[in-house]
Amino acid sequence: MAGVLSLSPAEVAALEEHRMALSISEVALESEAIAGGWMCYSRPGCWSNQANGMGMDGPVTDDELNRLVDFYRQRRARPRVSVCPNAHPSLVQGLEKRGFDLREIMTVLARSLPGPSVKIEGPRGAPDPKLEIREPLPDETEVFIEVSTSGFMEHDRESPGSLAEITQRVVDHPRCTPFLALWEGVPVGGGLVETLDKQACLIGTSVLPEFRGRGIQTALMSCRMESAARAGADWISVSSLTGVATERNARRMGFSPIYAHATFIQHSS
């Protein structure tokens, strides 16, 4: 059956949490290994200021949690930790003792990929002929970053320019491939796909508000899924808040919810 994974939810969670933690550690300006994962920091307000992948291999000690808090305190940032439900219970217990509150829950959806020569179409069939999706040219990187981050600009308020800086590092990452969406030649959206061994992930997608509802996001999904299949990936994931366009479109494209990871933020030190 198309899209059905051969991996168990626990296997998907272990692989995806490792990929996410590794990838953020490689694009952040600073990172340190901790409790099986990484804690990362770039600039004030940057989304890379978080710890991921902790507790997946066993208990998290008080010394490790104290080191995490100190790492962010030294950088005048509030500690932010993403927690997988399969992480050892000592992680959440230790976070609660240190004044961390649950702030956000993201659903991870995934599906298998067909062979590299198979065309993947969305629920609307072939995209509108006015739409072109391709990798950006060297001189289009700046406009790609602008349109692909247009829906995330609230993250840039604390430190203007940090979102563009970290996105540039993602674009330059050797496992990531950007795709630019153009409507009648005008850049209107974009997104990236990352591949790691046999898995892939859709990341950083946005479409300008005035061009939404035209099937652009699902077309971006299709192109990146085909790219991942050509790169040798067997399955692909995407993370989303519940009830937003990303989740709805992912489900239309054959993705199924596999697990949820929670974000905890320290409210006091």
XYZ file of C-alpha atoms in Angstrom:
269
model
C 0.000 0.000 0.000
C 1.422 3.381 -1.062
C 2.852 5.452 1.745
C 2.724 2.753 4.441
C 5.909 2.480 6.496
C 7.653 -0.792 7.209
C 9.202 0.720 10.350
C 7.567 0.729 13.765
C 6.685 4.074 15.435
C 9.543 3.521 17.898
C 12.017 2.994 15.043
C 10.791 6.110 13.244
C 11.059 8.145 16.452
C 14.615 7.000 17.164
C 15.797 7.795 13.632
C 13.957 11.099 13.334
C 15.036 12.399 16.749
C 18.647 11.568 15.893
C 18.391 13.270 12.490
C 16.844 16.399 13.955
C 19.369 16.692 16.783
C 22.326 16.044 14.472
C 21.129 18.472 11.810
C 20.513 21.347 14.201
C 23.916 20.772 15.814
C 25.532 21.076 12.378
C 23.868 24.365 11.388
C 23.898 26.097 14.800
C 26.808 28.394 15.570
C 27.495 26.511 18.810
C 26.650 22.953 19.850
C 27.644 20.462 22.520
C 26.791 16.768 22.827
C 24.675 15.947 25.860
C 22.756 12.873 27.087
C 22.723 11.218 23.650
C 21.692 14.417 21.869
C 22.922 17.970 21.345
C 22.284 21.377 22.871
C 22.651 24.234 20.425
C 22.779 28.019 20.253
C 23.205 30.617 17.501
C 21.788 34.083 18.167
C 19.191 35.594 20.544
C 15.731 34.394 19.471
C 17.012 31.908 16.873
C 15.037 28.661 16.477
C 18.286 26.676 16.718
C 18.551 27.613 20.408
C 17.319 24.254 21.654
C 18.376 20.823 22.847
C 17.245 17.710 20.977
C 17.670 13.944 21.139
C 18.299 13.765 24.872
C 17.412 10.639 26.842
C 16.919 8.365 23.847
C 19.697 6.015 24.980
C 18.989 5.882 28.713
C 18.692 7.972 31.894
C 19.573 11.662 31.932
C 21.619 12.611 34.988
C 21.354 15.673 37.219
C 24.844 16.701 36.142
C 23.792 16.687 32.480
C 20.646 18.705 33.168
C 22.581 21.210 35.258
C 25.093 21.536 32.429
C 22.248 22.186 29.996
C 20.805 24.960 32.159
C 24.259 26.511 32.591
C 24.933 26.343 28.840
C 21.923 28.548 28.077
C 22.273 30.745 31.170
C 25.797 31.668 30.073
C 24.334 32.796 26.745
C 21.428 34.634 28.380
C 18.911 32.366 26.677
C 16.007 30.452 28.177
C 16.687 26.702 27.985
C 14.439 24.993 25.430
C 14.302 21.190 25.165
C 12.478 19.013 22.640
C 11.403 15.710 24.196
C 10.416 12.508 22.400
C 7.814 10.314 24.179
C 10.316 7.434 23.953
C 12.949 9.360 25.915
C 13.832 8.038 29.369
C 11.390 9.367 32.037
C 14.295 10.914 33.931
C 14.472 13.652 31.288
C 10.988 15.070 31.901
C 11.302 14.486 35.643
C 14.546 16.455 35.711
C 13.121 19.258 33.584
C 10.090 19.620 35.851
C 12.353 19.866 38.917
C 14.168 22.747 37.227
C 11.083 24.781 36.416
C 10.468 23.741 32.822
C 6.923 23.998 31.448
C 5.378 22.293 28.434
C 5.156 24.925 25.723
C 4.385 23.191 22.417
C 3.574 19.807 20.887
C 4.558 18.949 17.339
C 3.260 15.940 15.433
C 5.715 13.974 13.323
C 4.105 12.503 10.209
C 5.804 10.091 7.855
C 5.274 7.876 4.825
C 7.262 5.553 2.606
C 8.642 6.715 -0.731
C 8.175 5.025 -4.100
C 10.991 4.189 -6.485
C 13.149 7.028 -7.836
C 11.420 7.027 -11.226
C 7.850 7.238 -9.887
C 6.008 10.552 -10.289
C 4.323 11.753 -7.094
C 1.213 13.868 -7.589
C -0.928 15.654 -5.041
C -4.702 15.339 -4.643
C -5.252 17.925 -7.383
C -3.249 15.928 -9.912
C -0.748 17.739 -12.096
C 0.134 21.238 -10.824
C -1.087 24.405 -12.526
C 1.064 25.177 -15.614
C 1.664 28.658 -14.186
C 3.651 27.029 -11.379
C 7.318 26.105 -11.719
C 9.305 24.394 -8.969
C 13.054 23.975 -9.240
C 16.273 24.403 -7.333
C 17.177 28.098 -7.032
C 19.962 29.501 -9.174
C 23.058 30.809 -7.329
C 21.815 34.404 -7.575
C 18.343 33.406 -6.284
C 19.458 32.246 -2.837
C 18.503 35.518 -1.161
C 15.002 35.558 -2.627
C 14.606 31.858 -1.789
C 15.408 32.591 1.849
C 12.982 35.518 1.843
C 9.982 33.605 0.493
C 10.684 30.289 2.245
C 10.873 31.991 5.655
C 8.007 34.448 5.113
C 5.715 32.459 7.399
C 8.265 32.273 10.224
C 9.279 35.915 10.566
C 7.967 36.086 14.140
C 11.145 34.208 15.103
C 13.211 37.152 13.844
C 11.872 39.815 16.211
C 14.375 39.367 19.024
C 17.415 39.358 16.754
C 16.702 40.761 13.265
C 18.570 38.846 10.585
C 19.146 35.685 12.624
C 16.483 33.759 10.687
C 18.109 34.599 7.342
C 21.529 33.691 8.741
C 20.522 30.266 10.043
C 18.470 29.550 6.897
C 21.536 30.292 4.781
C 23.446 27.722 6.818
C 20.658 25.178 6.195
C 20.681 25.939 2.455
C 24.456 25.415 2.412
C 24.268 22.140 4.346
C 25.423 19.230 2.150
C 22.417 17.045 3.038
C 19.848 19.738 2.256
C 18.396 20.708 -1.113
C 16.278 23.869 -1.547
C 13.360 24.170 -3.960
C 11.925 27.486 -5.145
C 8.309 27.877 -6.267
C 7.585 30.445 -8.981
C 4.136 31.534 -10.176
C 4.358 32.924 -13.709
C 8.061 33.470 -13.044
C 7.595 35.289 -9.737
C 9.111 33.636 -6.603
C 6.223 32.863 -4.255
C 7.428 30.116 -1.916
C 10.028 27.529 -1.128
C 11.140 24.679 1.050
C 13.991 22.258 1.631
C 14.455 18.529 1.859
C 17.126 16.821 3.916
C 18.309 13.271 3.340
C 20.244 11.117 5.785
C 20.949 7.530 4.740
C 17.552 5.972 3.939
C 15.409 8.704 5.515
C 14.442 12.207 4.461
C 12.618 15.165 5.961
C 10.661 18.123 4.583
C 11.777 21.332 6.308
C 11.391 25.101 6.209
C 8.401 25.507 3.884
C 6.399 28.674 3.320
C 4.231 30.230 0.591
C 3.442 33.940 0.368
C -0.083 34.595 1.763
C -1.500 35.982 -1.462
C -0.559 32.794 -3.342
C -1.905 30.242 -0.892
C -4.771 27.934 -1.819
C -3.352 27.190 -5.282
C -1.759 23.839 -4.505
C 1.754 25.289 -4.242
C 2.628 23.702 -0.907
C 1.544 20.223 -2.015
C 3.477 20.669 -5.276
C 6.542 21.607 -3.219
C 6.007 18.450 -1.199
C 5.798 16.320 -4.342
C 8.992 17.720 -5.863
C 10.960 17.266 -2.662
C 9.647 13.743 -2.126
C 10.741 12.816 -5.646
C 14.145 14.382 -4.962
C 14.499 12.354 -1.767
C 13.582 9.145 -3.590
C 16.206 9.861 -6.259
C 18.745 10.397 -3.464
C 18.019 6.885 -2.173
C 15.642 7.580 0.727
C 13.042 4.929 1.570
C 10.833 7.114 3.744
C 10.220 10.753 4.585
C 8.915 12.769 7.530
C 7.549 16.227 8.287
C 6.763 17.927 11.605
C 3.720 20.125 12.105
C 1.482 21.760 14.653
C -1.983 20.237 14.797
C -4.650 21.632 12.503
C -2.442 23.863 10.343
C -1.992 23.766 6.562
C 1.202 21.715 6.757
C -0.525 18.886 8.598
C -3.579 18.946 6.325
C -1.470 18.918 3.170
C 0.833 16.200 4.504
C -2.159 13.953 5.183
C -3.419 14.602 1.652
C 0.002 13.523 0.398
C -0.166 10.167 2.162
C 1.614 11.035 5.410
C 0.332 9.528 8.654
C 0.943 10.768 12.217
C 3.578 8.595 13.911
C 4.398 10.299 17.212
C 4.520 13.707 18.894
C 7.440 15.488 20.484
C 6.973 18.129 23.150
C 8.919 21.330 23.726
C 9.712 22.347 27.302
C 10.971 25.835 28.224
C 12.359 26.878 31.571
C 10.218 29.610 33.113
C 12.611 30.330 35.964
C 16.237 29.715 36.842
